[in-house]
Amino acid sequence: MMILTRGSAYCPKRRWIVGVAFIMMLLTACTGTPATSTTPAPTDTSTKLNVNPLAGTRWRLVSLDGQTPMEGTTITLAFEEGILTGSAGCNTYGGGPDSGPYLATTDGRLTITQTAFTLMACLEPEGIMEQETAYIEALQQAATYRIINGHLEIFD
């Protein structure tokens, strides 16, 4: 289980992340296939998949499998409409709207997919890469979530 607190998801590389997300969006747009129909697909109004309860929220990791993040590291997760960004402690990650980086529903389902990561290898503090790997794996295994008392809890 992962617990994140609401608040500042300050990421010193945010401009870079937004730029990467924008470039990913442009590249994805260039690889699209031509539309074969001008009739919009029917939508199922009985589900709430189009409602995005996490859009516009920013979180900072406070616990991962019962462990607090290492001193001197900040792990963040930010959801925008169709965009996911954050810092895993050393590397940053993100996904643009065309890559479908996440799906959150009002009934607590959460799927995080197709995120891009920087590939730096940080040596300090000792153990940071192991912490980052555990966080990324937990994020990619996300299946459900709930928000309680200003904390986002993510479960696999």
mmCIF file of N, CA and C in Angstrom, residues 18-93:
data_model
loop_
_atom_site.group_PDB
_atom_site.id
_atom_site.type_symbol
_atom_site.label_atom_id
_atom_site.label_comp_id
_atom_site.label_asym_id
_atom_site.label_seq_id
_atom_site.Cartn_x
_atom_site.Cartn_y
_atom_site.Cartn_z
ATOM 1 N N VAL A 18 6.805 18.875 -18.086
ATOM 2 C CA VAL A 18 5.733 19.376 -18.942
ATOM 3 C C VAL A 18 6.201 19.385 -20.389
ATOM 4 N N GLY A 19 7.448 19.767 -20.615
ATOM 5 C CA GLY A 19 7.989 19.760 -21.974
ATOM 6 C C GLY A 19 8.026 18.362 -22.560
ATOM 7 N N VAL A 20 8.466 17.384 -21.770
ATOM 8 C CA VAL A 20 8.498 16.000 -22.236
ATOM 9 C C VAL A 20 7.086 15.511 -22.527
ATOM 10 N N ALA A 21 6.142 15.817 -21.637
ATOM 11 C CA ALA A 21 4.750 15.407 -21.852
ATOM 12 C C ALA A 21 4.211 16.016 -23.143
ATOM 13 N N PHE A 22 4.548 17.277 -23.388
ATOM 14 C CA PHE A 22 4.092 17.944 -24.607
ATOM 15 C C PHE A 22 4.696 17.283 -25.840
ATOM 16 N N ILE A 23 5.982 16.979 -25.784
ATOM 17 C CA ILE A 23 6.641 16.323 -26.913
ATOM 18 C C ILE A 23 6.034 14.947 -27.152
ATOM 19 N N MET A 24 5.754 14.203 -26.063
ATOM 20 C CA MET A 24 5.126 12.890 -26.208
ATOM 21 C C MET A 24 3.764 13.027 -26.881
ATOM 22 N N MET A 25 3.028 14.048 -26.479
ATOM 23 C CA MET A 25 1.713 14.277 -27.062
ATOM 24 C C MET A 25 1.845 14.556 -28.563
ATOM 25 N N LEU A 26 2.811 15.395 -28.929
ATOM 26 C CA LEU A 26 3.005 15.706 -30.343
ATOM 27 C C LEU A 26 3.414 14.476 -31.137
ATOM 28 N N LEU A 27 4.334 13.681 -30.579
ATOM 29 C CA LEU A 27 4.774 12.481 -31.281
ATOM 30 C C LEU A 27 3.637 11.490 -31.442
ATOM 31 N N THR A 28 2.828 11.346 -30.414
ATOM 32 C CA THR A 28 1.691 10.438 -30.496
ATOM 33 C C THR A 28 0.694 10.933 -31.527
ATOM 34 N N ALA A 29 0.474 12.234 -31.570
ATOM 35 C CA ALA A 29 -0.467 12.798 -32.538
ATOM 36 C C ALA A 29 0.008 12.550 -33.964
ATOM 37 N N CYS A 30 1.305 12.528 -34.178
ATOM 38 C CA CYS A 30 1.839 12.317 -35.523
ATOM 39 C C CYS A 30 1.713 10.873 -35.978
ATOM 40 N N THR A 31 1.527 9.938 -35.064
ATOM 41 C CA THR A 31 1.455 8.531 -35.436
ATOM 42 C C THR A 31 0.040 8.016 -35.506
ATOM 43 N N GLY A 32 -0.943 8.882 -35.359
ATOM 44 C CA GLY A 32 -2.338 8.450 -35.386
ATOM 45 C C GLY A 32 -2.747 7.959 -36.763
ATOM 46 N N THR A 33 -3.814 7.148 -36.801
ATOM 47 C CA THR A 33 -4.345 6.663 -38.065
ATOM 48 C C THR A 33 -5.529 7.512 -38.460
ATOM 49 N N PRO A 34 -5.801 7.632 -39.744
ATOM 50 C CA PRO A 34 -6.928 8.446 -40.178
ATOM 51 C C PRO A 34 -8.241 7.858 -39.682
ATOM 52 N N ALA A 35 -9.166 8.737 -39.376
ATOM 53 C CA ALA A 35 -10.476 8.297 -38.910
ATOM 54 C C ALA A 35 -11.232 7.666 -40.063
ATOM 55 N N THR A 36 -11.984 6.590 -39.762
ATOM 56 C CA THR A 36 -12.752 5.920 -40.801
ATOM 57 C C THR A 36 -14.222 6.264 -40.726
ATOM 58 N N SER A 37 -14.621 6.954 -39.668
ATOM 59 C CA SER A 37 -16.030 7.292 -39.517
ATOM 60 C C SER A 37 -16.150 8.666 -38.892
ATOM 61 N N THR A 38 -17.160 9.403 -39.298
ATOM 62 C CA THR A 38 -17.391 10.707 -38.696
ATOM 63 C C THR A 38 -18.483 10.646 -37.648
ATOM 64 N N THR A 39 -19.065 9.467 -37.457
ATOM 65 C CA THR A 39 -20.104 9.292 -36.451
ATOM 66 C C THR A 39 -19.447 8.967 -35.126
ATOM 67 N N PRO A 40 -19.719 9.744 -34.074
ATOM 68 C CA PRO A 40 -19.104 9.444 -32.787
ATOM 69 C C PRO A 40 -19.594 8.109 -32.253
ATOM 70 N N ALA A 41 -18.707 7.420 -31.564
ATOM 71 C CA ALA A 41 -19.060 6.133 -30.969
ATOM 72 C C ALA A 41 -20.081 6.350 -29.865
ATOM 73 N N PRO A 42 -21.000 5.407 -29.694
ATOM 74 C CA PRO A 42 -21.979 5.556 -28.619
ATOM 75 C C PRO A 42 -21.287 5.509 -27.269
ATOM 76 N N THR A 43 -21.793 6.263 -26.325
ATOM 77 C CA THR A 43 -21.222 6.271 -24.986
ATOM 78 C C THR A 43 -22.183 5.624 -24.021
ATOM 79 N N ASP A 44 -21.625 4.966 -23.040
ATOM 80 C CA ASP A 44 -22.419 4.308 -22.011
ATOM 81 C C ASP A 44 -22.548 5.278 -20.853
ATOM 82 N N THR A 45 -23.717 5.840 -20.673
ATOM 83 C CA THR A 45 -23.910 6.829 -19.616
ATOM 84 C C THR A 45 -24.121 6.188 -18.258
ATOM 85 N N SER A 46 -24.179 4.854 -18.211
ATOM 86 C CA SER A 46 -24.380 4.203 -16.917
ATOM 87 C C SER A 46 -23.086 4.103 -16.127
ATOM 88 N N THR A 47 -21.923 4.265 -16.792
ATOM 89 C CA THR A 47 -20.657 4.230 -16.068
ATOM 90 C C THR A 47 -20.159 5.639 -15.861
ATOM 91 N N LYS A 48 -19.233 5.781 -14.929
ATOM 92 C CA LYS A 48 -18.696 7.100 -14.629
ATOM 93 C C LYS A 48 -17.221 7.169 -15.005
ATOM 94 N N LEU A 49 -16.837 6.498 -16.069
ATOM 95 C CA LEU A 49 -15.439 6.495 -16.477
ATOM 96 C C LEU A 49 -14.985 7.862 -16.967
ATOM 97 N N ASN A 50 -15.893 8.693 -17.438
ATOM 98 C CA ASN A 50 -15.508 10.005 -17.932
ATOM 99 C C ASN A 50 -15.287 11.005 -16.807
ATOM 100 N N VAL A 51 -15.715 10.683 -15.616
ATOM 101 C CA VAL A 51 -15.485 11.538 -14.463
ATOM 102 C C VAL A 51 -14.086 11.221 -13.945
ATOM 103 N N ASN A 52 -13.285 12.240 -13.744
ATOM 104 C CA ASN A 52 -11.917 12.029 -13.291
ATOM 105 C C ASN A 52 -11.740 12.645 -11.909
ATOM 106 N N PRO A 53 -11.960 11.864 -10.855
ATOM 107 C CA PRO A 53 -11.911 12.410 -9.505
ATOM 108 C C PRO A 53 -10.514 12.831 -9.039
ATOM 109 N N LEU A 54 -9.458 12.387 -9.701
ATOM 110 C CA LEU A 54 -8.100 12.747 -9.281
ATOM 111 C C LEU A 54 -7.522 13.928 -10.053
ATOM 112 N N ALA A 55 -8.181 14.350 -11.124
ATOM 113 C CA ALA A 55 -7.662 15.456 -11.941
ATOM 114 C C ALA A 55 -7.499 16.711 -11.097
ATOM 115 N N GLY A 56 -6.355 17.360 -11.250
ATOM 116 C CA GLY A 56 -6.082 18.594 -10.523
ATOM 117 C C GLY A 56 -5.556 18.384 -9.117
ATOM 118 N N THR A 57 -5.175 17.147 -8.777
ATOM 119 C CA THR A 57 -4.651 16.892 -7.432
ATOM 120 C C THR A 57 -3.153 16.634 -7.487
ATOM 121 N N ARG A 58 -2.483 16.986 -6.387
ATOM 122 C CA ARG A 58 -1.033 16.797 -6.254
ATOM 123 C C ARG A 58 -0.771 16.123 -4.913
ATOM 124 N N TRP A 59 0.176 15.188 -4.928
ATOM 125 C CA TRP A 59 0.425 14.374 -3.748
ATOM 126 C C TRP A 59 1.920 14.206 -3.508
ATOM 127 N N ARG A 60 2.265 13.973 -2.234
ATOM 128 C CA ARG A 60 3.650 13.695 -1.832
ATOM 129 C C ARG A 60 3.641 12.407 -1.024
ATOM 130 N N LEU A 61 4.533 11.476 -1.343
ATOM 131 C CA LEU A 61 4.574 10.175 -0.677
ATOM 132 C C LEU A 61 4.963 10.321 0.788
ATOM 133 N N VAL A 62 4.178 9.687 1.666
ATOM 134 C CA VAL A 62 4.511 9.667 3.088
ATOM 135 C C VAL A 62 4.763 8.249 3.584
ATOM 136 N N SER A 63 4.308 7.236 2.833
ATOM 137 C CA SER A 63 4.517 5.853 3.253
ATOM 138 C C SER A 63 4.390 4.918 2.061
ATOM 139 N N LEU A 64 5.305 3.957 1.975
ATOM 140 C CA LEU A 64 5.253 2.922 0.955
ATOM 141 C C LEU A 64 5.492 1.591 1.645
ATOM 142 N N ASP A 65 4.469 0.764 1.684
ATOM 143 C CA ASP A 65 4.525 -0.522 2.385
ATOM 144 C C ASP A 65 5.012 -0.353 3.823
ATOM 145 N N GLY A 66 4.512 0.687 4.485
ATOM 146 C CA GLY A 66 4.830 0.930 5.886
ATOM 147 C C GLY A 66 6.136 1.660 6.134
ATOM 148 N N GLN A 67 6.882 1.982 5.107
ATOM 149 C CA GLN A 67 8.169 2.670 5.240
ATOM 150 C C GLN A 67 8.022 4.125 4.804
ATOM 151 N N THR A 68 8.608 5.034 5.571
ATOM 152 C CA THR A 68 8.616 6.436 5.159
ATOM 153 C C THR A 68 9.736 6.633 4.131
ATOM 154 N N PRO A 69 9.594 7.614 3.251
ATOM 155 C CA PRO A 69 10.660 7.865 2.269
ATOM 156 C C PRO A 69 11.972 8.241 2.962
ATOM 157 N N MET A 70 13.058 7.956 2.294
ATOM 158 C CA MET A 70 14.378 8.273 2.825
ATOM 159 C C MET A 70 14.512 9.771 3.035
ATOM 160 N N GLU A 71 15.235 10.137 4.077
ATOM 161 C CA GLU A 71 15.491 11.551 4.334
ATOM 162 C C GLU A 71 16.246 12.142 3.148
ATOM 163 N N GLY A 72 15.844 13.329 2.759
ATOM 164 C CA GLY A 72 16.491 14.002 1.642
ATOM 165 C C GLY A 72 15.891 13.665 0.288
ATOM 166 N N THR A 73 14.813 12.866 0.274
ATOM 167 C CA THR A 73 14.153 12.549 -0.992
ATOM 168 C C THR A 73 12.700 13.008 -0.936
ATOM 169 N N THR A 74 12.187 13.411 -2.067
ATOM 170 C CA THR A 74 10.786 13.795 -2.186
ATOM 171 C C THR A 74 10.202 13.052 -3.373
ATOM 172 N N ILE A 75 9.158 12.280 -3.105
ATOM 173 C CA ILE A 75 8.484 11.520 -4.152
ATOM 174 C C ILE A 75 7.105 12.128 -4.340
ATOM 175 N N THR A 76 6.792 12.487 -5.579
ATOM 176 C CA THR A 76 5.547 13.197 -5.849
ATOM 177 C C THR A 76 4.741 12.508 -6.942
ATOM 178 N N LEU A 77 3.458 12.837 -6.955
ATOM 179 C CA LEU A 77 2.531 12.324 -7.958
ATOM 180 C C LEU A 77 1.486 13.402 -8.207
ATOM 181 N N ALA A 78 1.337 13.817 -9.448
ATOM 182 C CA ALA A 78 0.362 14.852 -9.791
ATOM 183 C C ALA A 78 -0.517 14.359 -10.934
ATOM 184 N N PHE A 79 -1.821 14.532 -10.757
ATOM 185 C CA PHE A 79 -2.797 14.156 -11.777
ATOM 186 C C PHE A 79 -3.394 15.421 -12.373
ATOM 187 N N GLU A 80 -3.376 15.529 -13.664
ATOM 188 C CA GLU A 80 -4.107 16.569 -14.383
ATOM 189 C C GLU A 80 -5.045 15.826 -15.316
ATOM 190 N N GLU A 81 -5.910 16.538 -15.979
ATOM 191 C CA GLU A 81 -6.821 15.885 -16.917
ATOM 192 C C GLU A 81 -6.007 15.253 -18.038
ATOM 193 N N GLY A 82 -5.870 13.942 -18.008
ATOM 194 C CA GLY A 82 -5.145 13.226 -19.048
ATOM 195 C C GLY A 82 -3.635 13.278 -18.950
ATOM 196 N N ILE A 83 -3.095 13.879 -17.899
ATOM 197 C CA ILE A 83 -1.645 13.987 -17.741
ATOM 198 C C ILE A 83 -1.258 13.522 -16.344
ATOM 199 N N LEU A 84 -0.176 12.756 -16.277
ATOM 200 C CA LEU A 84 0.358 12.260 -15.019
ATOM 201 C C LEU A 84 1.825 12.667 -14.960
ATOM 202 N N THR A 85 2.262 13.293 -13.861
ATOM 203 C CA THR A 85 3.665 13.673 -13.711
ATOM 204 C C THR A 85 4.104 13.431 -12.276
ATOM 205 N N GLY A 86 5.403 13.386 -12.077
ATOM 206 C CA GLY A 86 5.906 13.260 -10.725
ATOM 207 C C GLY A 86 7.399 13.041 -10.684
ATOM 208 N N SER A 87 7.884 12.918 -9.463
ATOM 209 C CA SER A 87 9.284 12.608 -9.202
ATOM 210 C C SER A 87 9.327 11.338 -8.370
ATOM 211 N N ALA A 88 10.181 10.399 -8.759
ATOM 212 C CA ALA A 88 10.315 9.147 -8.026
ATOM 213 C C ALA A 88 11.459 9.218 -7.020
ATOM 214 N N GLY A 89 11.986 10.407 -6.782
ATOM 215 C CA GLY A 89 13.079 10.577 -5.834
ATOM 216 C C GLY A 89 14.369 10.946 -6.533
ATOM 217 N N CYS A 90 14.673 10.262 -7.608
ATOM 218 C CA CYS A 90 15.839 10.560 -8.438
ATOM 219 C C CYS A 90 15.363 10.932 -9.833
ATOM 220 N N ASN A 91 14.608 10.057 -10.434
ATOM 221 C CA ASN A 91 14.105 10.267 -11.791
ATOM 222 C C ASN A 91 12.705 10.856 -11.783
ATOM 223 N N THR A 92 12.362 11.495 -12.875
ATOM 224 C CA THR A 92 11.015 12.031 -13.037
ATOM 225 C C THR A 92 10.266 11.145 -14.023
ATOM 226 N N TYR A 93 8.944 11.240 -13.988
ATOM 227 C CA TYR A 93 8.123 10.432 -14.880
ATOM 228 C C TYR A 93 6.914 11.235 -15.318
#
